[in-house]
Amino acid sequence: MKASATLLLALAATTAQVRADAAVGSDVISLTKDTFSEVAQKPLSLIEFYAPWCGHCKALAPEYEKAATELKSSVPLAKVDCTEQTELCQEHDVRGYPTIKVFREGEPSEYKGQRTADSIIGYMKKLALPPVSELSADKVKEFAESDKVVIVGFFEDKASDEYKAYEAAANKLRDTFLFGATTEEEAFKAQRVKAPAIVLFKKYDEGKNTFDEKFEEGAIAKFVQTVSVPLMDEIGPENYGYYMESGIPLAYLFVSTPEERKTVGKDIEPLAKEFRGKVNFVYIDASKFGGHAKNLNLKESWPAFVIHESEKNLRYPFDQANKLNAADVKAFVQDFVNGKLEPSLKSEEIPTDNDGDVKVVVGKSYPDIVLDKEKDVLIEFYAPWCGHCKALAPTWEELGKEAKKISDKIVIAKMDGTENDLPSDAPFTVQGFPTIKLVKAGDNEVVDYAGARTLESFIDFLKENAVNGGGAEKKEAKEGDDKKTEEEGHDEL
């Protein structure tokens, strides 16, 4: 506890100096390039990079202010206006608003909490503590009730291998969870545990879970990450990222009325516990987020159920022609877990006329066109609403004509990423638009295109990288020249 007290005192002592820079009446410090390092170099601080016109930033502002007021004696909260401090924001790789970063003595890391005052306060308080807080027997109950999720370890000896594994797991997860430990016999008796033991306390579902596996860092971390997830919570913008980062497939139950939640939801909720650790279950309010159904290959008809394997971006919708009931949904989820389900492939119809300079690819035709081993295929994944895609379109059409002059075995293609899915075995996912990939002839190796979106740059890229673009011959010639140069510049002994 001394370590955490020392850190909090140090933070409090250094915070006062920069409070004068904060706006009048605000506990959030406004930073410029001249004052940034003063806050970022502190033992612990939180900095928001924002734009005044950003809607999400405006929504965050009152929550951020509340958190700043609560934490002002220990952890400074600051903000940078990226419309005025452009270079500073570029230096810190700010690509969207708001971007929130934690700084420890100048070292940044991503803020992974929710954008609410309570979440920010809890998150930063955790970071101000050591990975594992030492607890006396009379403090265990109070500590266990101090947050929504708290983990307490009970050990006879801090030098034991079990404690070391617990401490390692705590250090790995310290940004998200609060860990404590006690070595006092009185605490063991009060909690009715036999050391070594680990108990996760939570303010929902069962109330607590006890670790019952081998004391290894990985097993402990997995236990915490698994049982800390609510059995069936409602998903929204504030916790969507948490579920995506878990890496566990997510089962959505779309409901549009309280009645659907009471009937269908209560029928399916027990499955969340049965498949815990393999599939996470959530409710999603179809009246607010019904549009997300299309992203998951569902029609906007409720209630509806779908499993999303986010790491591969694969969707498994339950047949909407059938009524949802616990028995059928259980069988469906079990088949998914056993690898018996085929993912849904969204695809437009194959165009009847596809003889243009740029080939149109849809989900159904992807293997035939893009994976043609005789040809190199440079494909653009686009969205009809994407401004950058619209700006690229004339150049892409021109490239279709020019590529034929290099080789008739180079194909320029495009695919609407909003209406078509990649095959389940594709070695990549599309995260934004436009995304441009070269799928090479022969082994279908995929090469990312990250150059300028100009005709000249695309042509140079194809000549350098396409199997049929002359790149192989160039490479062999260059290697020959390098070998010759090496031989000419080498003195034999």
mmCIF file with all atom_site columns, C-alpha atoms in Angstrom, residues 32-226:
data_model
loop_
_atom_site.group_PDB
_atom_site.id
_atom_site.type_symbol
_atom_site.label_atom_id
_atom_site.label_alt_id
_atom_site.label_comp_id
_atom_site.label_asym_id
_atom_site.label_entity_id
_atom_site.label_seq_id
_atom_site.pdbx_PDB_ins_code
_atom_site.Cartn_x
_atom_site.Cartn_y
_atom_site.Cartn_z
_atom_site.occupancy
_atom_site.B_iso_or_equiv
_atom_site.pdbx_formal_charge
_atom_site.auth_seq_id
_atom_site.auth_comp_id
_atom_site.auth_asym_id
_atom_site.auth_atom_id
_atom_site.pdbx_PDB_model_num
ATOM 1   C CA . THR A 1 32  ? -0.475  23.223  -26.205 1.00 0.00 ? 32  THR A CA 1
ATOM 2   C CA . LYS A 1 33  ? 2.803   21.981  -27.669 1.00 0.00 ? 33  LYS A CA 1
ATOM 3   C CA . ASP A 1 34  ? 4.597   24.103  -25.052 1.00 0.00 ? 34  ASP A CA 1
ATOM 4   C CA . THR A 1 35  ? 2.754   22.665  -22.039 1.00 0.00 ? 35  THR A CA 1
ATOM 5   C CA . PHE A 1 36  ? 2.082   19.114  -23.234 1.00 0.00 ? 36  PHE A CA 1
ATOM 6   C CA . SER A 1 37  ? 5.203   17.455  -21.836 1.00 0.00 ? 37  SER A CA 1
ATOM 7   C CA . GLU A 1 38  ? 4.621   18.984  -18.408 1.00 0.00 ? 38  GLU A CA 1
ATOM 8   C CA . VAL A 1 39  ? 1.507   16.840  -18.007 1.00 0.00 ? 39  VAL A CA 1
ATOM 9   C CA . ALA A 1 40  ? 2.564   13.842  -20.108 1.00 0.00 ? 40  ALA A CA 1
ATOM 10  C CA . GLN A 1 41  ? 5.768   13.405  -18.082 1.00 0.00 ? 41  GLN A CA 1
ATOM 11  C CA . LYS A 1 42  ? 3.917   13.062  -14.778 1.00 0.00 ? 42  LYS A CA 1
ATOM 12  C CA . PRO A 1 43  ? 3.777   9.663   -13.056 1.00 0.00 ? 43  PRO A CA 1
ATOM 13  C CA . LEU A 1 44  ? 0.250   9.180   -14.436 1.00 0.00 ? 44  LEU A CA 1
ATOM 14  C CA . SER A 1 45  ? -2.060  11.333  -16.567 1.00 0.00 ? 45  SER A CA 1
ATOM 15  C CA . LEU A 1 46  ? -4.901  11.046  -19.074 1.00 0.00 ? 46  LEU A CA 1
ATOM 16  C CA . ILE A 1 47  ? -5.023  13.196  -22.229 1.00 0.00 ? 47  ILE A CA 1
ATOM 17  C CA . GLU A 1 48  ? -7.866  13.554  -24.732 1.00 0.00 ? 48  GLU A CA 1
ATOM 18  C CA . PHE A 1 49  ? -7.134  14.611  -28.310 1.00 0.00 ? 49  PHE A CA 1
ATOM 19  C CA . TYR A 1 50  ? -10.281 16.185  -29.761 1.00 0.00 ? 50  TYR A CA 1
ATOM 20  C CA . ALA A 1 51  ? -11.849 18.484  -32.339 1.00 0.00 ? 51  ALA A CA 1
ATOM 21  C CA . PRO A 1 52  ? -14.468 21.090  -31.312 1.00 0.00 ? 52  PRO A CA 1
ATOM 22  C CA . TRP A 1 53  ? -16.837 20.025  -34.117 1.00 0.00 ? 53  TRP A CA 1
ATOM 23  C CA . CYS A 1 54  ? -16.726 16.303  -33.190 1.00 0.00 ? 54  CYS A CA 1
ATOM 24  C CA . GLY A 1 55  ? -20.076 14.999  -31.907 1.00 0.00 ? 55  GLY A CA 1
ATOM 25  C CA . HIS A 1 56  ? -18.515 12.170  -29.885 1.00 0.00 ? 56  HIS A CA 1
ATOM 26  C CA . CYS A 1 57  ? -16.145 14.686  -28.265 1.00 0.00 ? 57  CYS A CA 1
ATOM 27  C CA . LYS A 1 58  ? -19.091 16.892  -27.287 1.00 0.00 ? 58  LYS A CA 1
ATOM 28  C CA . ALA A 1 59  ? -20.840 13.877  -25.744 1.00 0.00 ? 59  ALA A CA 1
ATOM 29  C CA . LEU A 1 60  ? -17.687 12.973  -23.814 1.00 0.00 ? 60  LEU A CA 1
ATOM 30  C CA . ALA A 1 61  ? -17.052 16.511  -22.483 1.00 0.00 ? 61  ALA A CA 1
ATOM 31  C CA . PRO A 1 62  ? -19.352 16.490  -19.401 1.00 0.00 ? 62  PRO A CA 1
ATOM 32  C CA . GLU A 1 63  ? -18.275 12.956  -18.440 1.00 0.00 ? 63  GLU A CA 1
ATOM 33  C CA . TYR A 1 64  ? -14.607 13.879  -18.830 1.00 0.00 ? 64  TYR A CA 1
ATOM 34  C CA . GLU A 1 65  ? -15.157 17.001  -16.709 1.00 0.00 ? 65  GLU A CA 1
ATOM 35  C CA . LYS A 1 66  ? -16.799 14.989  -13.916 1.00 0.00 ? 66  LYS A CA 1
ATOM 36  C CA . ALA A 1 67  ? -13.898 12.550  -13.924 1.00 0.00 ? 67  ALA A CA 1
ATOM 37  C CA . ALA A 1 68  ? -11.357 15.390  -13.871 1.00 0.00 ? 68  ALA A CA 1
ATOM 38  C CA . THR A 1 69  ? -13.024 16.913  -10.821 1.00 0.00 ? 69  THR A CA 1
ATOM 39  C CA . GLU A 1 70  ? -13.096 13.586  -8.988  1.00 0.00 ? 70  GLU A CA 1
ATOM 40  C CA . LEU A 1 71  ? -9.455  12.808  -9.810  1.00 0.00 ? 71  LEU A CA 1
ATOM 41  C CA . LYS A 1 72  ? -7.935  16.304  -9.611  1.00 0.00 ? 72  LYS A CA 1
ATOM 42  C CA . SER A 1 73  ? -6.068  15.613  -6.374  1.00 0.00 ? 73  SER A CA 1
ATOM 43  C CA . SER A 1 74  ? -4.363  12.535  -7.777  1.00 0.00 ? 74  SER A CA 1
ATOM 44  C CA . VAL A 1 75  ? -4.451  12.161  -11.576 1.00 0.00 ? 75  VAL A CA 1
ATOM 45  C CA . PRO A 1 76  ? -4.505  15.125  -14.005 1.00 0.00 ? 76  PRO A CA 1
ATOM 46  C CA . LEU A 1 77  ? -6.916  14.958  -16.943 1.00 0.00 ? 77  LEU A CA 1
ATOM 47  C CA . ALA A 1 78  ? -6.055  17.138  -19.929 1.00 0.00 ? 78  ALA A CA 1
ATOM 48  C CA . LYS A 1 79  ? -7.130  17.795  -23.505 1.00 0.00 ? 79  LYS A CA 1
ATOM 49  C CA . VAL A 1 80  ? -5.576  18.893  -26.793 1.00 0.00 ? 80  VAL A CA 1
ATOM 50  C CA . ASP A 1 81  ? -7.536  20.728  -29.492 1.00 0.00 ? 81  ASP A CA 1
ATOM 51  C CA . CYS A 1 82  ? -6.237  19.107  -32.672 1.00 0.00 ? 82  CYS A CA 1
ATOM 52  C CA . THR A 1 83  ? -7.629  21.869  -34.882 1.00 0.00 ? 83  THR A CA 1
ATOM 53  C CA . GLU A 1 84  ? -5.173  24.239  -33.206 1.00 0.00 ? 84  GLU A CA 1
ATOM 54  C CA . GLN A 1 85  ? -2.351  21.851  -32.235 1.00 0.00 ? 85  GLN A CA 1
ATOM 55  C CA . THR A 1 86  ? -2.064  20.008  -35.542 1.00 0.00 ? 86  THR A CA 1
ATOM 56  C CA . GLU A 1 87  ? 1.616   19.043  -35.300 1.00 0.00 ? 87  GLU A CA 1
ATOM 57  C CA . LEU A 1 88  ? 1.225   17.799  -31.732 1.00 0.00 ? 88  LEU A CA 1
ATOM 58  C CA . CYS A 1 89  ? -1.661  15.534  -32.730 1.00 0.00 ? 89  CYS A CA 1
ATOM 59  C CA . GLN A 1 90  ? 0.226   14.204  -35.751 1.00 0.00 ? 90  GLN A CA 1
ATOM 60  C CA . GLU A 1 91  ? 3.202   13.481  -33.518 1.00 0.00 ? 91  GLU A CA 1
ATOM 61  C CA . HIS A 1 92  ? 0.968   11.318  -31.320 1.00 0.00 ? 92  HIS A CA 1
ATOM 62  C CA . ASP A 1 93  ? -0.607  9.483   -34.269 1.00 0.00 ? 93  ASP A CA 1
ATOM 63  C CA . VAL A 1 94  ? -4.113  10.806  -33.715 1.00 0.00 ? 94  VAL A CA 1
ATOM 64  C CA . ARG A 1 95  ? -6.307  9.394   -36.495 1.00 0.00 ? 95  ARG A CA 1
ATOM 65  C CA . GLY A 1 96  ? -9.785  10.023  -35.131 1.00 0.00 ? 96  GLY A CA 1
ATOM 66  C CA . TYR A 1 97  ? -11.676 11.902  -32.445 1.00 0.00 ? 97  TYR A CA 1
ATOM 67  C CA . PRO A 1 98  ? -11.735 11.601  -29.602 1.00 0.00 ? 98  PRO A CA 1
ATOM 68  C CA . THR A 1 99  ? -8.455  9.751   -29.060 1.00 0.00 ? 99  THR A CA 1
ATOM 69  C CA . ILE A 1 100 ? -7.727  9.199   -25.371 1.00 0.00 ? 100 ILE A CA 1
ATOM 70  C CA . LYS A 1 101 ? -4.289  8.146   -24.158 1.00 0.00 ? 101 LYS A CA 1
ATOM 71  C CA . VAL A 1 102 ? -2.811  7.262   -20.786 1.00 0.00 ? 102 VAL A CA 1
ATOM 72  C CA . PHE A 1 103 ? 0.668   8.618   -20.105 1.00 0.00 ? 103 PHE A CA 1
ATOM 73  C CA . ARG A 1 104 ? 3.159   7.284   -17.565 1.00 0.00 ? 104 ARG A CA 1
ATOM 74  C CA . GLU A 1 105 ? 6.229   9.517   -17.385 1.00 0.00 ? 105 GLU A CA 1
ATOM 75  C CA . GLY A 1 106 ? 5.914   10.317  -21.079 1.00 0.00 ? 106 GLY A CA 1
ATOM 76  C CA . GLU A 1 107 ? 5.104   6.785   -22.238 1.00 0.00 ? 107 GLU A CA 1
ATOM 77  C CA . PRO A 1 108 ? 1.672   6.577   -23.927 1.00 0.00 ? 108 PRO A CA 1
ATOM 78  C CA . SER A 1 109 ? -0.778  3.689   -23.979 1.00 0.00 ? 109 SER A CA 1
ATOM 79  C CA . GLU A 1 110 ? -4.334  3.343   -25.232 1.00 0.00 ? 110 GLU A CA 1
ATOM 80  C CA . TYR A 1 111 ? -7.202  4.157   -22.877 1.00 0.00 ? 111 TYR A CA 1
ATOM 81  C CA . LYS A 1 112 ? -9.377  1.040   -22.990 1.00 0.00 ? 112 LYS A CA 1
ATOM 82  C CA . GLY A 1 113 ? -12.227 2.078   -20.740 1.00 0.00 ? 113 GLY A CA 1
ATOM 83  C CA . GLN A 1 114 ? -15.679 3.375   -21.559 1.00 0.00 ? 114 GLN A CA 1
ATOM 84  C CA . ARG A 1 115 ? -16.377 7.065   -22.146 1.00 0.00 ? 115 ARG A CA 1
ATOM 85  C CA . THR A 1 116 ? -18.280 7.645   -18.920 1.00 0.00 ? 116 THR A CA 1
ATOM 86  C CA . ALA A 1 117 ? -17.173 9.447   -15.775 1.00 0.00 ? 117 ALA A CA 1
ATOM 87  C CA . ASP A 1 118 ? -17.460 6.320   -13.622 1.00 0.00 ? 118 ASP A CA 1
ATOM 88  C CA . SER A 1 119 ? -15.446 4.250   -16.080 1.00 0.00 ? 119 SER A CA 1
ATOM 89  C CA . ILE A 1 120 ? -12.710 6.884   -16.425 1.00 0.00 ? 120 ILE A CA 1
ATOM 90  C CA . ILE A 1 121 ? -12.467 7.307   -12.651 1.00 0.00 ? 121 ILE A CA 1
ATOM 91  C CA . GLY A 1 122 ? -12.318 3.573   -11.982 1.00 0.00 ? 122 GLY A CA 1
ATOM 92  C CA . TYR A 1 123 ? -9.846  2.974   -14.799 1.00 0.00 ? 123 TYR A CA 1
ATOM 93  C CA . MET A 1 124 ? -7.401  5.654   -13.657 1.00 0.00 ? 124 MET A CA 1
ATOM 94  C CA . LYS A 1 125 ? -7.667  4.649   -9.997  1.00 0.00 ? 125 LYS A CA 1
ATOM 95  C CA . LYS A 1 126 ? -6.694  1.131   -11.010 1.00 0.00 ? 126 LYS A CA 1
ATOM 96  C CA . LEU A 1 127 ? -3.661  2.429   -12.881 1.00 0.00 ? 127 LEU A CA 1
ATOM 97  C CA . ALA A 1 128 ? -2.578  4.467   -9.858  1.00 0.00 ? 128 ALA A CA 1
ATOM 98  C CA . LEU A 1 129 ? -2.399  1.320   -7.754  1.00 0.00 ? 129 LEU A CA 1
ATOM 99  C CA . PRO A 1 130 ? 0.259   -1.399  -7.844  1.00 0.00 ? 130 PRO A CA 1
ATOM 100 C CA . PRO A 1 131 ? -0.749  -4.498  -9.882  1.00 0.00 ? 131 PRO A CA 1
ATOM 101 C CA . VAL A 1 132 ? -1.797  -6.239  -6.659  1.00 0.00 ? 132 VAL A CA 1
ATOM 102 C CA . SER A 1 133 ? -2.933  -4.302  -3.573  1.00 0.00 ? 133 SER A CA 1
ATOM 103 C CA . GLU A 1 134 ? -1.938  -5.818  -0.221  1.00 0.00 ? 134 GLU A CA 1
ATOM 104 C CA . LEU A 1 135 ? -4.997  -6.339  1.968   1.00 0.00 ? 135 LEU A CA 1
ATOM 105 C CA . SER A 1 136 ? -5.409  -6.876  5.672   1.00 0.00 ? 136 SER A CA 1
ATOM 106 C CA . ALA A 1 137 ? -8.211  -9.208  6.741   1.00 0.00 ? 137 ALA A CA 1
ATOM 107 C CA . ASP A 1 138 ? -10.484 -6.336  7.791   1.00 0.00 ? 138 ASP A CA 1
ATOM 108 C CA . LYS A 1 139 ? -10.121 -4.623  4.386   1.00 0.00 ? 139 LYS A CA 1
ATOM 109 C CA . VAL A 1 140 ? -10.965 -7.558  2.109   1.00 0.00 ? 140 VAL A CA 1
ATOM 110 C CA . LYS A 1 141 ? -14.750 -7.024  2.153   1.00 0.00 ? 141 LYS A CA 1
ATOM 111 C CA . GLU A 1 142 ? -14.434 -3.278  1.521   1.00 0.00 ? 142 GLU A CA 1
ATOM 112 C CA . PHE A 1 143 ? -11.966 -3.867  -1.329  1.00 0.00 ? 143 PHE A CA 1
ATOM 113 C CA . ALA A 1 144 ? -14.185 -6.545  -2.892  1.00 0.00 ? 144 ALA A CA 1
ATOM 114 C CA . GLU A 1 145 ? -17.061 -4.044  -3.073  1.00 0.00 ? 145 GLU A CA 1
ATOM 115 C CA . SER A 1 146 ? -14.991 -1.145  -4.449  1.00 0.00 ? 146 SER A CA 1
ATOM 116 C CA . ASP A 1 147 ? -15.708 -1.770  -8.146  1.00 0.00 ? 147 ASP A CA 1
ATOM 117 C CA . LYS A 1 148 ? -18.025 -3.697  -10.471 1.00 0.00 ? 148 LYS A CA 1
ATOM 118 C CA . VAL A 1 149 ? -15.383 -6.428  -10.795 1.00 0.00 ? 149 VAL A CA 1
ATOM 119 C CA . VAL A 1 150 ? -12.657 -7.088  -8.210  1.00 0.00 ? 150 VAL A CA 1
ATOM 120 C CA . ILE A 1 151 ? -10.293 -10.043 -7.911  1.00 0.00 ? 151 ILE A CA 1
ATOM 121 C CA . VAL A 1 152 ? -8.848  -11.137 -4.565  1.00 0.00 ? 152 VAL A CA 1
ATOM 122 C CA . GLY A 1 153 ? -6.143  -13.746 -4.074  1.00 0.00 ? 153 GLY A CA 1
ATOM 123 C CA . PHE A 1 154 ? -5.730  -15.683 -0.833  1.00 0.00 ? 154 PHE A CA 1
ATOM 124 C CA . PHE A 1 155 ? -2.187  -16.986 -0.251  1.00 0.00 ? 155 PHE A CA 1
ATOM 125 C CA . GLU A 1 156 ? -0.170  -18.350 2.642   1.00 0.00 ? 156 GLU A CA 1
ATOM 126 C CA . ASP A 1 157 ? 3.119   -17.136 1.184   1.00 0.00 ? 157 ASP A CA 1
ATOM 127 C CA . LYS A 1 158 ? 3.846   -14.301 -1.262  1.00 0.00 ? 158 LYS A CA 1
ATOM 128 C CA . ALA A 1 159 ? 6.999   -16.122 -2.308  1.00 0.00 ? 159 ALA A CA 1
ATOM 129 C CA . SER A 1 160 ? 4.975   -19.085 -3.583  1.00 0.00 ? 160 SER A CA 1
ATOM 130 C CA . ASP A 1 161 ? 4.717   -19.993 -7.256  1.00 0.00 ? 161 ASP A CA 1
ATOM 131 C CA . GLU A 1 162 ? 0.941   -19.571 -7.046  1.00 0.00 ? 162 GLU A CA 1
ATOM 132 C CA . TYR A 1 163 ? 1.269   -15.955 -5.906  1.00 0.00 ? 163 TYR A CA 1
ATOM 133 C CA . LYS A 1 164 ? 3.840   -15.189 -8.605  1.00 0.00 ? 164 LYS A CA 1
ATOM 134 C CA . ALA A 1 165 ? 1.479   -16.539 -11.277 1.00 0.00 ? 165 ALA A CA 1
ATOM 135 C CA . TYR A 1 166 ? -1.352  -14.441 -9.821  1.00 0.00 ? 166 TYR A CA 1
ATOM 136 C CA . GLU A 1 167 ? 0.805   -11.316 -9.761  1.00 0.00 ? 167 GLU A CA 1
ATOM 137 C CA . ALA A 1 168 ? 1.875   -11.870 -13.387 1.00 0.00 ? 168 ALA A CA 1
ATOM 138 C CA . ALA A 1 169 ? -1.754  -12.202 -14.500 1.00 0.00 ? 169 ALA A CA 1
ATOM 139 C CA . ALA A 1 170 ? -2.687  -9.100  -12.500 1.00 0.00 ? 170 ALA A CA 1
ATOM 140 C CA . ASN A 1 171 ? 0.076   -7.083  -14.136 1.00 0.00 ? 171 ASN A CA 1
ATOM 141 C CA . LYS A 1 172 ? -1.151  -8.191  -17.563 1.00 0.00 ? 172 LYS A CA 1
ATOM 142 C CA . LEU A 1 173 ? -4.740  -7.121  -16.825 1.00 0.00 ? 173 LEU A CA 1
ATOM 143 C CA . ARG A 1 174 ? -4.119  -4.128  -14.547 1.00 0.00 ? 174 ARG A CA 1
ATOM 144 C CA . ASP A 1 175 ? -5.534  -1.648  -17.076 1.00 0.00 ? 175 ASP A CA 1
ATOM 145 C CA . THR A 1 176 ? -8.940  -3.301  -16.845 1.00 0.00 ? 176 THR A CA 1
ATOM 146 C CA . PHE A 1 177 ? -9.314  -4.977  -13.452 1.00 0.00 ? 177 PHE A CA 1
ATOM 147 C CA . LEU A 1 178 ? -8.613  -4.344  -9.777  1.00 0.00 ? 178 LEU A CA 1
ATOM 148 C CA . PHE A 1 179 ? -6.526  -7.032  -8.026  1.00 0.00 ? 179 PHE A CA 1
ATOM 149 C CA . GLY A 1 180 ? -5.832  -7.526  -4.329  1.00 0.00 ? 180 GLY A CA 1
ATOM 150 C CA . ALA A 1 181 ? -4.255  -10.220 -2.164  1.00 0.00 ? 181 ALA A CA 1
ATOM 151 C CA . THR A 1 182 ? -4.131  -11.218 1.474   1.00 0.00 ? 182 THR A CA 1
ATOM 152 C CA . THR A 1 183 ? -2.013  -13.657 3.463   1.00 0.00 ? 183 THR A CA 1
ATOM 153 C CA . GLU A 1 184 ? -4.016  -13.471 6.694   1.00 0.00 ? 184 GLU A CA 1
ATOM 154 C CA . GLU A 1 185 ? -5.706  -16.605 8.033   1.00 0.00 ? 185 GLU A CA 1
ATOM 155 C CA . GLU A 1 186 ? -8.610  -14.562 9.366   1.00 0.00 ? 186 GLU A CA 1
ATOM 156 C CA . ALA A 1 187 ? -9.458  -13.493 5.804   1.00 0.00 ? 187 ALA A CA 1
ATOM 157 C CA . PHE A 1 188 ? -9.435  -17.113 4.616   1.00 0.00 ? 188 PHE A CA 1
ATOM 158 C CA . LYS A 1 189 ? -11.974 -18.037 7.291   1.00 0.00 ? 189 LYS A CA 1
ATOM 159 C CA . ALA A 1 190 ? -14.194 -15.015 6.634   1.00 0.00 ? 190 ALA A CA 1
ATOM 160 C CA . GLN A 1 191 ? -14.449 -15.854 2.930   1.00 0.00 ? 191 GLN A CA 1
ATOM 161 C CA . ARG A 1 192 ? -14.561 -19.615 3.557   1.00 0.00 ? 192 ARG A CA 1
ATOM 162 C CA . VAL A 1 193 ? -11.655 -20.381 1.238   1.00 0.00 ? 193 VAL A CA 1
ATOM 163 C CA . LYS A 1 194 ? -8.604  -22.567 1.525   1.00 0.00 ? 194 LYS A CA 1
ATOM 164 C CA . ALA A 1 195 ? -5.358  -20.948 0.391   1.00 0.00 ? 195 ALA A CA 1
ATOM 165 C CA . PRO A 1 196 ? -4.217  -20.696 -2.297  1.00 0.00 ? 196 PRO A CA 1
ATOM 166 C CA . ALA A 1 197 ? -7.455  -19.406 -3.800  1.00 0.00 ? 197 ALA A CA 1
ATOM 167 C CA . ILE A 1 198 ? -8.666  -16.714 -6.181  1.00 0.00 ? 198 ILE A CA 1
ATOM 168 C CA . VAL A 1 199 ? -12.153 -15.225 -5.995  1.00 0.00 ? 199 VAL A CA 1
ATOM 169 C CA . LEU A 1 200 ? -13.642 -12.817 -8.546  1.00 0.00 ? 200 LEU A CA 1
ATOM 170 C CA . PHE A 1 201 ? -16.277 -10.574 -6.973  1.00 0.00 ? 201 PHE A CA 1
ATOM 171 C CA . LYS A 1 202 ? -18.796 -8.823  -9.251  1.00 0.00 ? 202 LYS A CA 1
ATOM 172 C CA . LYS A 1 203 ? -21.930 -6.757  -8.844  1.00 0.00 ? 203 LYS A CA 1
ATOM 173 C CA . TYR A 1 204 ? -24.072 -8.816  -11.225 1.00 0.00 ? 204 TYR A CA 1
ATOM 174 C CA . ASP A 1 205 ? -24.988 -12.401 -12.181 1.00 0.00 ? 205 ASP A CA 1
ATOM 175 C CA . GLU A 1 206 ? -23.715 -14.909 -9.575  1.00 0.00 ? 206 GLU A CA 1
ATOM 176 C CA . GLY A 1 207 ? -21.967 -12.281 -7.452  1.00 0.00 ? 207 GLY A CA 1
ATOM 177 C CA . LYS A 1 208 ? -18.675 -14.153 -7.362  1.00 0.00 ? 208 LYS A CA 1
ATOM 178 C CA . ASN A 1 209 ? -16.711 -16.957 -9.028  1.00 0.00 ? 209 ASN A CA 1
ATOM 179 C CA . THR A 1 210 ? -13.885 -19.076 -7.635  1.00 0.00 ? 210 THR A CA 1
ATOM 180 C CA . PHE A 1 211 ? -10.858 -20.115 -9.688  1.00 0.00 ? 211 PHE A CA 1
ATOM 181 C CA . ASP A 1 212 ? -10.549 -23.910 -9.815  1.00 0.00 ? 212 ASP A CA 1
ATOM 182 C CA . GLU A 1 213 ? -7.743  -24.584 -12.293 1.00 0.00 ? 213 GLU A CA 1
ATOM 183 C CA . LYS A 1 214 ? -3.969  -24.886 -12.136 1.00 0.00 ? 214 LYS A CA 1
ATOM 184 C CA . PHE A 1 215 ? -2.233  -21.735 -10.887 1.00 0.00 ? 215 PHE A CA 1
ATOM 185 C CA . GLU A 1 216 ? -0.650  -20.517 -14.118 1.00 0.00 ? 216 GLU A CA 1
ATOM 186 C CA . GLU A 1 217 ? -0.605  -16.969 -15.473 1.00 0.00 ? 217 GLU A CA 1
ATOM 187 C CA . GLY A 1 218 ? -2.503  -17.829 -18.660 1.00 0.00 ? 218 GLY A CA 1
ATOM 188 C CA . ALA A 1 219 ? -5.196  -19.839 -16.886 1.00 0.00 ? 219 ALA A CA 1
ATOM 189 C CA . ILE A 1 220 ? -5.741  -17.114 -14.285 1.00 0.00 ? 220 ILE A CA 1
ATOM 190 C CA . ALA A 1 221 ? -5.968  -14.388 -16.929 1.00 0.00 ? 221 ALA A CA 1
ATOM 191 C CA . LYS A 1 222 ? -8.435  -16.431 -18.987 1.00 0.00 ? 222 LYS A CA 1
ATOM 192 C CA . PHE A 1 223 ? -10.564 -17.080 -15.891 1.00 0.00 ? 223 PHE A CA 1
ATOM 193 C CA . VAL A 1 224 ? -10.773 -13.362 -15.120 1.00 0.00 ? 224 VAL A CA 1
ATOM 194 C CA . GLN A 1 225 ? -11.520 -12.367 -18.715 1.00 0.00 ? 225 GLN A CA 1
ATOM 195 C CA . THR A 1 226 ? -14.181 -15.062 -19.054 1.00 0.00 ? 226 THR A CA 1
#
